[in-house]
Amino acid sequence: MKAVIPGTSLAIHPDRFPDPADTLPADRDAGRAILGGGCFWCVEAVYAALDGVNSVVSGYAGGGADSANYEAVCGGRSGHAEVVEITYDPARIGFGELLKLFFSVAHDPTQKDRQGNDRGPQYRSSIFPVDEEQERMARAYIAQLNNAGAFTAPIVTTIETGHPFYPAEDYHQDFARRNPNQPYIQHVARPKLDKLHAAFPDLLKS
């Protein structure tokens, strides 16, 4: 039996999920991406498993520096989303592959201001492009997926430009790896990792 995320609105199984039609050559790939897909613990766990990814840092984007802390962000009024900052080697994995996994594995992009039981704008599906190339690719891929009927509902992912990334507190970093038996990690992150391993084994670190 292939792994799935309970509640996902995928209409195409991940191993048949379309690649972005719009690609980005390695020499024009920034090697850095900022993505929000609900709780950053779980999104971090997905990207940390990928070959070519050098680091994944949990943090906040979309609001100001003065409220870039967990207590303020959890209130849902700071403007931030929980995000991860991914640095990677574009010669080994590209922004297009990160986007493909963002939509097919890391979260459900049809849930507005929530992921599962995590509710509020801080859990919104969001992409914070670091340059114009990423913005162009993200918009084109969302249109491609909607046109392909990849989900049973429209994609609600926001594309938000011009926002800096703020690292989260130290205790949030590498949380899933350090706490594999924590109930939230078992029920939310583990199914995503199972799905990643089942559908994209060739993208994993050895």
PDB file of C-alpha atoms in Angstrom:
ATOM      1  CA  MET A   1       0.000   0.000   0.000  1.00  0.00           C
ATOM      2  CA  LYS A   2       1.354   3.424  -0.948  1.00  0.00           C
ATOM      3  CA  ALA A   3       1.638   6.063   1.735  1.00  0.00           C
ATOM      4  CA  VAL A   4      -0.782   8.977   1.649  1.00  0.00           C
ATOM      5  CA  ILE A   5      -1.389  11.972   3.876  1.00  0.00           C
ATOM      6  CA  PRO A   6      -4.813  11.720   5.535  1.00  0.00           C
ATOM      7  CA  GLY A   7      -7.053  14.526   4.302  1.00  0.00           C
ATOM      8  CA  THR A   8      -4.952  15.502   1.303  1.00  0.00           C
ATOM      9  CA  SER A   9      -6.812  16.729  -1.781  1.00  0.00           C
ATOM     10  CA  LEU A  10      -4.366  15.235  -4.294  1.00  0.00           C
ATOM     11  CA  ALA A  11      -6.071  13.926  -7.411  1.00  0.00           C
ATOM     12  CA  ILE A  12      -2.795  12.624  -8.908  1.00  0.00           C
ATOM     13  CA  HIS A  13      -0.601  10.191  -7.001  1.00  0.00           C
ATOM     14  CA  PRO A  14       2.802  11.729  -6.129  1.00  0.00           C
ATOM     15  CA  ASP A  15       4.743   9.299  -8.314  1.00  0.00           C
ATOM     16  CA  ARG A  16       2.767  10.588 -11.327  1.00  0.00           C
ATOM     17  CA  PHE A  17       2.769  14.221 -10.254  1.00  0.00           C
ATOM     18  CA  PRO A  18       3.772  16.567 -13.122  1.00  0.00           C
ATOM     19  CA  ASP A  19       7.148  18.254 -13.247  1.00  0.00           C
ATOM     20  CA  PRO A  20       7.110  22.028 -13.719  1.00  0.00           C
ATOM     21  CA  ALA A  21       6.915  22.829 -17.431  1.00  0.00           C
ATOM     22  CA  ASP A  22       8.886  25.989 -16.747  1.00  0.00           C
ATOM     23  CA  THR A  23      12.410  25.040 -15.676  1.00  0.00           C
ATOM     24  CA  LEU A  24      15.299  27.043 -14.245  1.00  0.00           C
ATOM     25  CA  PRO A  25      18.912  26.310 -15.308  1.00  0.00           C
ATOM     26  CA  ALA A  26      21.335  25.672 -12.470  1.00  0.00           C
ATOM     27  CA  ASP A  27      23.341  28.804 -13.267  1.00  0.00           C
ATOM     28  CA  ARG A  28      20.219  30.949 -12.728  1.00  0.00           C
ATOM     29  CA  ASP A  29      18.967  29.091  -9.653  1.00  0.00           C
ATOM     30  CA  ALA A  30      19.453  31.063  -6.437  1.00  0.00           C
ATOM     31  CA  GLY A  31      20.105  27.948  -4.342  1.00  0.00           C
ATOM     32  CA  ARG A  32      17.816  29.288  -1.612  1.00  0.00           C
ATOM     33  CA  ALA A  33      14.053  28.939  -1.179  1.00  0.00           C
ATOM     34  CA  ILE A  34      11.517  30.014   1.464  1.00  0.00           C
ATOM     35  CA  LEU A  35       8.340  27.933   1.658  1.00  0.00           C
ATOM     36  CA  GLY A  36       5.426  27.794   4.083  1.00  0.00           C
ATOM     37  CA  GLY A  37       3.257  24.683   4.336  1.00  0.00           C
ATOM     38  CA  GLY A  38       1.798  24.622   7.835  1.00  0.00           C
ATOM     39  CA  CYS A  39       3.843  23.591  10.852  1.00  0.00           C
ATOM     40  CA  PHE A  40       7.494  24.170  10.039  1.00  0.00           C
ATOM     41  CA  TRP A  41       8.587  21.083  11.983  1.00  0.00           C
ATOM     42  CA  CYS A  42       6.993  18.844   9.352  1.00  0.00           C
ATOM     43  CA  VAL A  43       8.017  20.792   6.255  1.00  0.00           C
ATOM     44  CA  GLU A  44      11.581  20.928   7.570  1.00  0.00           C
ATOM     45  CA  ALA A  45      11.625  17.140   7.959  1.00  0.00           C
ATOM     46  CA  VAL A  46      10.657  16.623   4.294  1.00  0.00           C
ATOM     47  CA  TYR A  47      13.311  18.907   2.836  1.00  0.00           C
ATOM     48  CA  ALA A  48      16.075  17.847   5.208  1.00  0.00           C
ATOM     49  CA  ALA A  49      15.811  14.335   3.736  1.00  0.00           C
ATOM     50  CA  LEU A  50      16.685  15.438   0.185  1.00  0.00           C
ATOM     51  CA  ASP A  51      19.979  14.901  -1.572  1.00  0.00           C
ATOM     52  CA  GLY A  52      21.467  18.247  -2.560  1.00  0.00           C
ATOM     53  CA  VAL A  53      19.840  20.140   0.299  1.00  0.00           C
ATOM     54  CA  ASN A  54      22.538  21.651   2.484  1.00  0.00           C
ATOM     55  CA  SER A  55      20.419  23.090   5.292  1.00  0.00           C
ATOM     56  CA  VAL A  56      16.820  23.668   6.325  1.00  0.00           C
ATOM     57  CA  VAL A  57      16.031  26.336   8.909  1.00  0.00           C
ATOM     58  CA  SER A  58      12.587  26.799  10.453  1.00  0.00           C
ATOM     59  CA  GLY A  59      11.462  30.385  10.787  1.00  0.00           C
ATOM     60  CA  TYR A  60       8.996  33.134   9.957  1.00  0.00           C
ATOM     61  CA  ALA A  61       8.268  35.349   6.943  1.00  0.00           C
ATOM     62  CA  GLY A  62       5.570  37.827   6.026  1.00  0.00           C
ATOM     63  CA  GLY A  63       5.731  40.156   9.031  1.00  0.00           C
ATOM     64  CA  GLY A  64       8.117  42.487  10.805  1.00  0.00           C
ATOM     65  CA  ALA A  65      11.243  41.783  12.826  1.00  0.00           C
ATOM     66  CA  ASP A  66       9.727  42.908  16.123  1.00  0.00           C
ATOM     67  CA  SER A  67       7.095  40.150  16.098  1.00  0.00           C
ATOM     68  CA  ALA A  68       9.155  37.358  14.531  1.00  0.00           C
ATOM     69  CA  ASN A  69       8.886  35.103  17.557  1.00  0.00           C
ATOM     70  CA  TYR A  70       6.815  32.013  18.274  1.00  0.00           C
ATOM     71  CA  GLU A  71       4.521  33.592  20.851  1.00  0.00           C
ATOM     72  CA  ALA A  72       3.553  36.469  18.565  1.00  0.00           C
ATOM     73  CA  VAL A  73       3.251  34.348  15.429  1.00  0.00           C
ATOM     74  CA  CYS A  74       1.029  31.802  17.197  1.00  0.00           C
ATOM     75  CA  GLY A  75      -1.455  34.577  17.879  1.00  0.00           C
ATOM     76  CA  GLY A  76      -2.140  34.748  14.154  1.00  0.00           C
ATOM     77  CA  ARG A  77      -2.000  38.549  13.932  1.00  0.00           C
ATOM     78  CA  SER A  78       1.693  39.219  13.235  1.00  0.00           C
ATOM     79  CA  GLY A  79       1.425  38.694   9.475  1.00  0.00           C
ATOM     80  CA  HIS A  80       4.016  35.935   9.506  1.00  0.00           C
ATOM     81  CA  ALA A  81       3.729  32.418   8.183  1.00  0.00           C
ATOM     82  CA  GLU A  82       5.671  29.521   9.612  1.00  0.00           C
ATOM     83  CA  VAL A  83       8.212  28.784   6.872  1.00  0.00           C
ATOM     84  CA  VAL A  84      11.431  26.964   6.156  1.00  0.00           C
ATOM     85  CA  GLU A  85      14.500  28.428   4.497  1.00  0.00           C
ATOM     86  CA  ILE A  86      16.133  25.802   2.278  1.00  0.00           C
ATOM     87  CA  THR A  87      19.657  26.187   0.957  1.00  0.00           C
ATOM     88  CA  TYR A  88      20.625  23.706  -1.732  1.00  0.00           C
ATOM     89  CA  ASP A  89      23.063  22.885  -4.518  1.00  0.00           C
ATOM     90  CA  PRO A  90      21.322  23.715  -7.831  1.00  0.00           C
ATOM     91  CA  ALA A  91      23.621  21.254  -9.634  1.00  0.00           C
ATOM     92  CA  ARG A  92      22.045  18.419  -7.624  1.00  0.00           C
ATOM     93  CA  ILE A  93      18.484  19.580  -6.961  1.00  0.00           C
ATOM     94  CA  GLY A  94      16.662  22.568  -8.392  1.00  0.00           C
ATOM     95  CA  PHE A  95      13.918  24.966  -7.399  1.00  0.00           C
ATOM     96  CA  GLY A  96      11.527  23.122  -9.705  1.00  0.00           C
ATOM     97  CA  GLU A  97      12.010  19.871  -7.802  1.00  0.00           C
ATOM     98  CA  LEU A  98      11.535  21.683  -4.493  1.00  0.00           C
ATOM     99  CA  LEU A  99       8.248  23.094  -5.800  1.00  0.00           C
ATOM    100  CA  LYS A 100       7.102  19.680  -7.007  1.00  0.00           C
ATOM    101  CA  LEU A 101       7.658  18.200  -3.540  1.00  0.00           C
ATOM    102  CA  PHE A 102       6.101  21.249  -1.883  1.00  0.00           C
ATOM    103  CA  PHE A 103       2.818  20.605  -3.683  1.00  0.00           C
ATOM    104  CA  SER A 104       2.843  16.797  -3.834  1.00  0.00           C
ATOM    105  CA  VAL A 105       4.289  15.828  -0.437  1.00  0.00           C
ATOM    106  CA  ALA A 106       5.012  18.627   2.017  1.00  0.00           C
ATOM    107  CA  HIS A 107       1.465  19.919   2.550  1.00  0.00           C
ATOM    108  CA  ASP A 108      -2.032  20.362   1.102  1.00  0.00           C
ATOM    109  CA  PRO A 109      -2.070  23.613  -0.900  1.00  0.00           C
ATOM    110  CA  THR A 110      -5.880  23.727  -1.110  1.00  0.00           C
ATOM    111  CA  GLN A 111      -6.396  24.437   2.600  1.00  0.00           C
ATOM    112  CA  LYS A 112      -6.677  28.178   3.259  1.00  0.00           C
ATOM    113  CA  ASP A 113      -5.052  29.506   6.433  1.00  0.00           C
ATOM    114  CA  ARG A 114      -4.676  26.038   7.916  1.00  0.00           C
ATOM    115  CA  GLN A 115      -3.102  22.604   7.616  1.00  0.00           C
ATOM    116  CA  GLY A 116      -5.209  19.877   9.156  1.00  0.00           C
ATOM    117  CA  ASN A 117      -5.949  20.806  12.759  1.00  0.00           C
ATOM    118  CA  ASP A 118      -3.451  23.694  12.716  1.00  0.00           C
ATOM    119  CA  ARG A 119      -5.578  26.751  11.996  1.00  0.00           C
ATOM    120  CA  GLY A 120      -4.712  30.377  11.412  1.00  0.00           C
ATOM    121  CA  PRO A 121      -2.947  32.542   8.808  1.00  0.00           C
ATOM    122  CA  GLN A 122       0.421  31.571  10.285  1.00  0.00           C
ATOM    123  CA  TYR A 123      -0.175  28.109   8.792  1.00  0.00           C
ATOM    124  CA  ARG A 124      -1.042  29.379   5.310  1.00  0.00           C
ATOM    125  CA  SER A 125       0.315  27.768   2.174  1.00  0.00           C
ATOM    126  CA  SER A 126       2.858  30.307   0.965  1.00  0.00           C
ATOM    127  CA  ILE A 127       5.877  30.838  -1.237  1.00  0.00           C
ATOM    128  CA  PHE A 128       8.277  33.722  -0.567  1.00  0.00           C
ATOM    129  CA  PRO A 129      10.339  34.010  -3.785  1.00  0.00           C
ATOM    130  CA  VAL A 130      13.893  35.211  -3.332  1.00  0.00           C
ATOM    131  CA  ASP A 131      14.049  36.560  -6.885  1.00  0.00           C
ATOM    132  CA  GLU A 132      11.936  37.201  -9.983  1.00  0.00           C
ATOM    133  CA  GLU A 133      12.825  33.827 -11.503  1.00  0.00           C
ATOM    134  CA  GLN A 134      11.325  31.979  -8.545  1.00  0.00           C
ATOM    135  CA  GLU A 135       8.203  34.131  -8.610  1.00  0.00           C
ATOM    136  CA  ARG A 136       7.713  33.449 -12.322  1.00  0.00           C
ATOM    137  CA  MET A 137       8.219  29.712 -11.881  1.00  0.00           C
ATOM    138  CA  ALA A 138       5.900  29.471  -8.877  1.00  0.00           C
ATOM    139  CA  ARG A 139       3.061  31.311 -10.618  1.00  0.00           C
ATOM    140  CA  ALA A 140       3.459  29.226 -13.767  1.00  0.00           C
ATOM    141  CA  TYR A 141       3.498  25.944 -11.836  1.00  0.00           C
ATOM    142  CA  ILE A 142       0.393  26.789  -9.841  1.00  0.00           C
ATOM    143  CA  ALA A 143      -1.427  27.567 -13.094  1.00  0.00           C
ATOM    144  CA  GLN A 144      -0.123  24.318 -14.611  1.00  0.00           C
ATOM    145  CA  LEU A 145      -1.324  22.236 -11.644  1.00  0.00           C
ATOM    146  CA  ASN A 146      -4.744  23.882 -11.575  1.00  0.00           C
ATOM    147  CA  ASN A 147      -5.141  23.328 -15.328  1.00  0.00           C
ATOM    148  CA  ALA A 148      -4.072  19.690 -14.942  1.00  0.00           C
ATOM    149  CA  GLY A 149      -6.629  19.028 -12.205  1.00  0.00           C
ATOM    150  CA  ALA A 150      -3.868  17.890  -9.864  1.00  0.00           C
ATOM    151  CA  PHE A 151      -6.091  18.566  -6.830  1.00  0.00           C
ATOM    152  CA  THR A 152      -9.769  18.161  -6.095  1.00  0.00           C
ATOM    153  CA  ALA A 153      -9.975  21.840  -5.092  1.00  0.00           C
ATOM    154  CA  PRO A 154      -8.231  25.042  -6.251  1.00  0.00           C
ATOM    155  CA  ILE A 155      -4.718  25.810  -5.016  1.00  0.00           C
ATOM    156  CA  VAL A 156      -4.793  28.706  -2.527  1.00  0.00           C
ATOM    157  CA  THR A 157      -1.025  29.112  -2.108  1.00  0.00           C
ATOM    158  CA  THR A 158      -0.007  32.750  -1.763  1.00  0.00           C
ATOM    159  CA  ILE A 159       3.084  34.152  -3.463  1.00  0.00           C
ATOM    160  CA  GLU A 160       4.485  36.901  -1.269  1.00  0.00           C
ATOM    161  CA  THR A 161       7.427  38.991  -2.411  1.00  0.00           C
ATOM    162  CA  GLY A 162       9.754  41.330  -0.570  1.00  0.00           C
ATOM    163  CA  HIS A 163       9.627  39.698   2.862  1.00  0.00           C
ATOM    164  CA  PRO A 164      12.770  38.813   4.829  1.00  0.00           C
ATOM    165  CA  PHE A 165      13.234  35.483   6.566  1.00  0.00           C
ATOM    166  CA  TYR A 166      13.635  35.349  10.346  1.00  0.00           C
ATOM    167  CA  PRO A 167      14.992  32.150  11.953  1.00  0.00           C
ATOM    168  CA  ALA A 168      12.811  30.594  14.647  1.00  0.00           C
ATOM    169  CA  GLU A 169      13.976  29.861  18.154  1.00  0.00           C
ATOM    170  CA  ASP A 170      16.658  27.210  18.581  1.00  0.00           C
ATOM    171  CA  TYR A 171      14.289  24.633  20.089  1.00  0.00           C
ATOM    172  CA  HIS A 172      12.296  24.512  16.822  1.00  0.00           C
ATOM    173  CA  GLN A 173      15.292  23.616  14.664  1.00  0.00           C
ATOM    174  CA  ASP A 174      15.624  20.018  13.463  1.00  0.00           C
ATOM    175  CA  PHE A 175      12.655  19.223  15.685  1.00  0.00           C
ATOM    176  CA  ALA A 176      11.367  16.110  13.928  1.00  0.00           C
ATOM    177  CA  ARG A 177      14.756  14.401  13.835  1.00  0.00           C
ATOM    178  CA  ARG A 178      15.390  15.171  17.505  1.00  0.00           C
ATOM    179  CA  ASN A 179      11.887  14.134  18.617  1.00  0.00           C
ATOM    180  CA  PRO A 180      10.840  11.238  16.366  1.00  0.00           C
ATOM    181  CA  ASN A 181       8.424   9.775  18.931  1.00  0.00           C
ATOM    182  CA  GLN A 182       6.650  13.017  19.766  1.00  0.00           C
ATOM    183  CA  PRO A 183       2.930  12.432  19.004  1.00  0.00           C
ATOM    184  CA  TYR A 184       2.563  15.370  16.601  1.00  0.00           C
ATOM    185  CA  ILE A 185       5.614  14.236  14.644  1.00  0.00           C
ATOM    186  CA  GLN A 186       4.293  10.667  14.515  1.00  0.00           C
ATOM    187  CA  HIS A 187       0.851  11.713  13.268  1.00  0.00           C
ATOM    188  CA  VAL A 188       1.731  14.591  10.927  1.00  0.00           C
ATOM    189  CA  ALA A 189       5.392  14.499   9.881  1.00  0.00           C
ATOM    190  CA  ARG A 190       5.806  10.717   9.680  1.00  0.00           C
ATOM    191  CA  PRO A 191       3.120  10.196   6.989  1.00  0.00           C
ATOM    192  CA  LYS A 192       4.751  12.891   4.856  1.00  0.00           C
ATOM    193  CA  LEU A 193       8.137  11.225   5.161  1.00  0.00           C
ATOM    194  CA  ASP A 194       6.595   7.850   4.324  1.00  0.00           C
ATOM    195  CA  LYS A 195       5.009   9.419   1.253  1.00  0.00           C
ATOM    196  CA  LEU A 196       8.327  10.983   0.240  1.00  0.00           C
ATOM    197  CA  HIS A 197      10.202   7.692   0.591  1.00  0.00           C
ATOM    198  CA  ALA A 198       7.549   5.771  -1.352  1.00  0.00           C
ATOM    199  CA  ALA A 199       7.188   8.193  -4.277  1.00  0.00           C
ATOM    200  CA  PHE A 200      10.615   9.829  -4.605  1.00  0.00           C
ATOM    201  CA  PRO A 201      13.334   7.437  -3.370  1.00  0.00           C
ATOM    202  CA  ASP A 202      15.770   8.744  -5.990  1.00  0.00           C
ATOM    203  CA  LEU A 203      15.726  12.218  -4.426  1.00  0.00           C
ATOM    204  CA  LEU A 204      16.719  11.090  -0.929  1.00  0.00           C
ATOM    205  CA  LYS A 205      20.037  11.396   0.825  1.00  0.00           C
ATOM    206  CA  SER A 206      21.871   8.084   0.865  1.00  0.00           C
TER     207      SER A 206
END
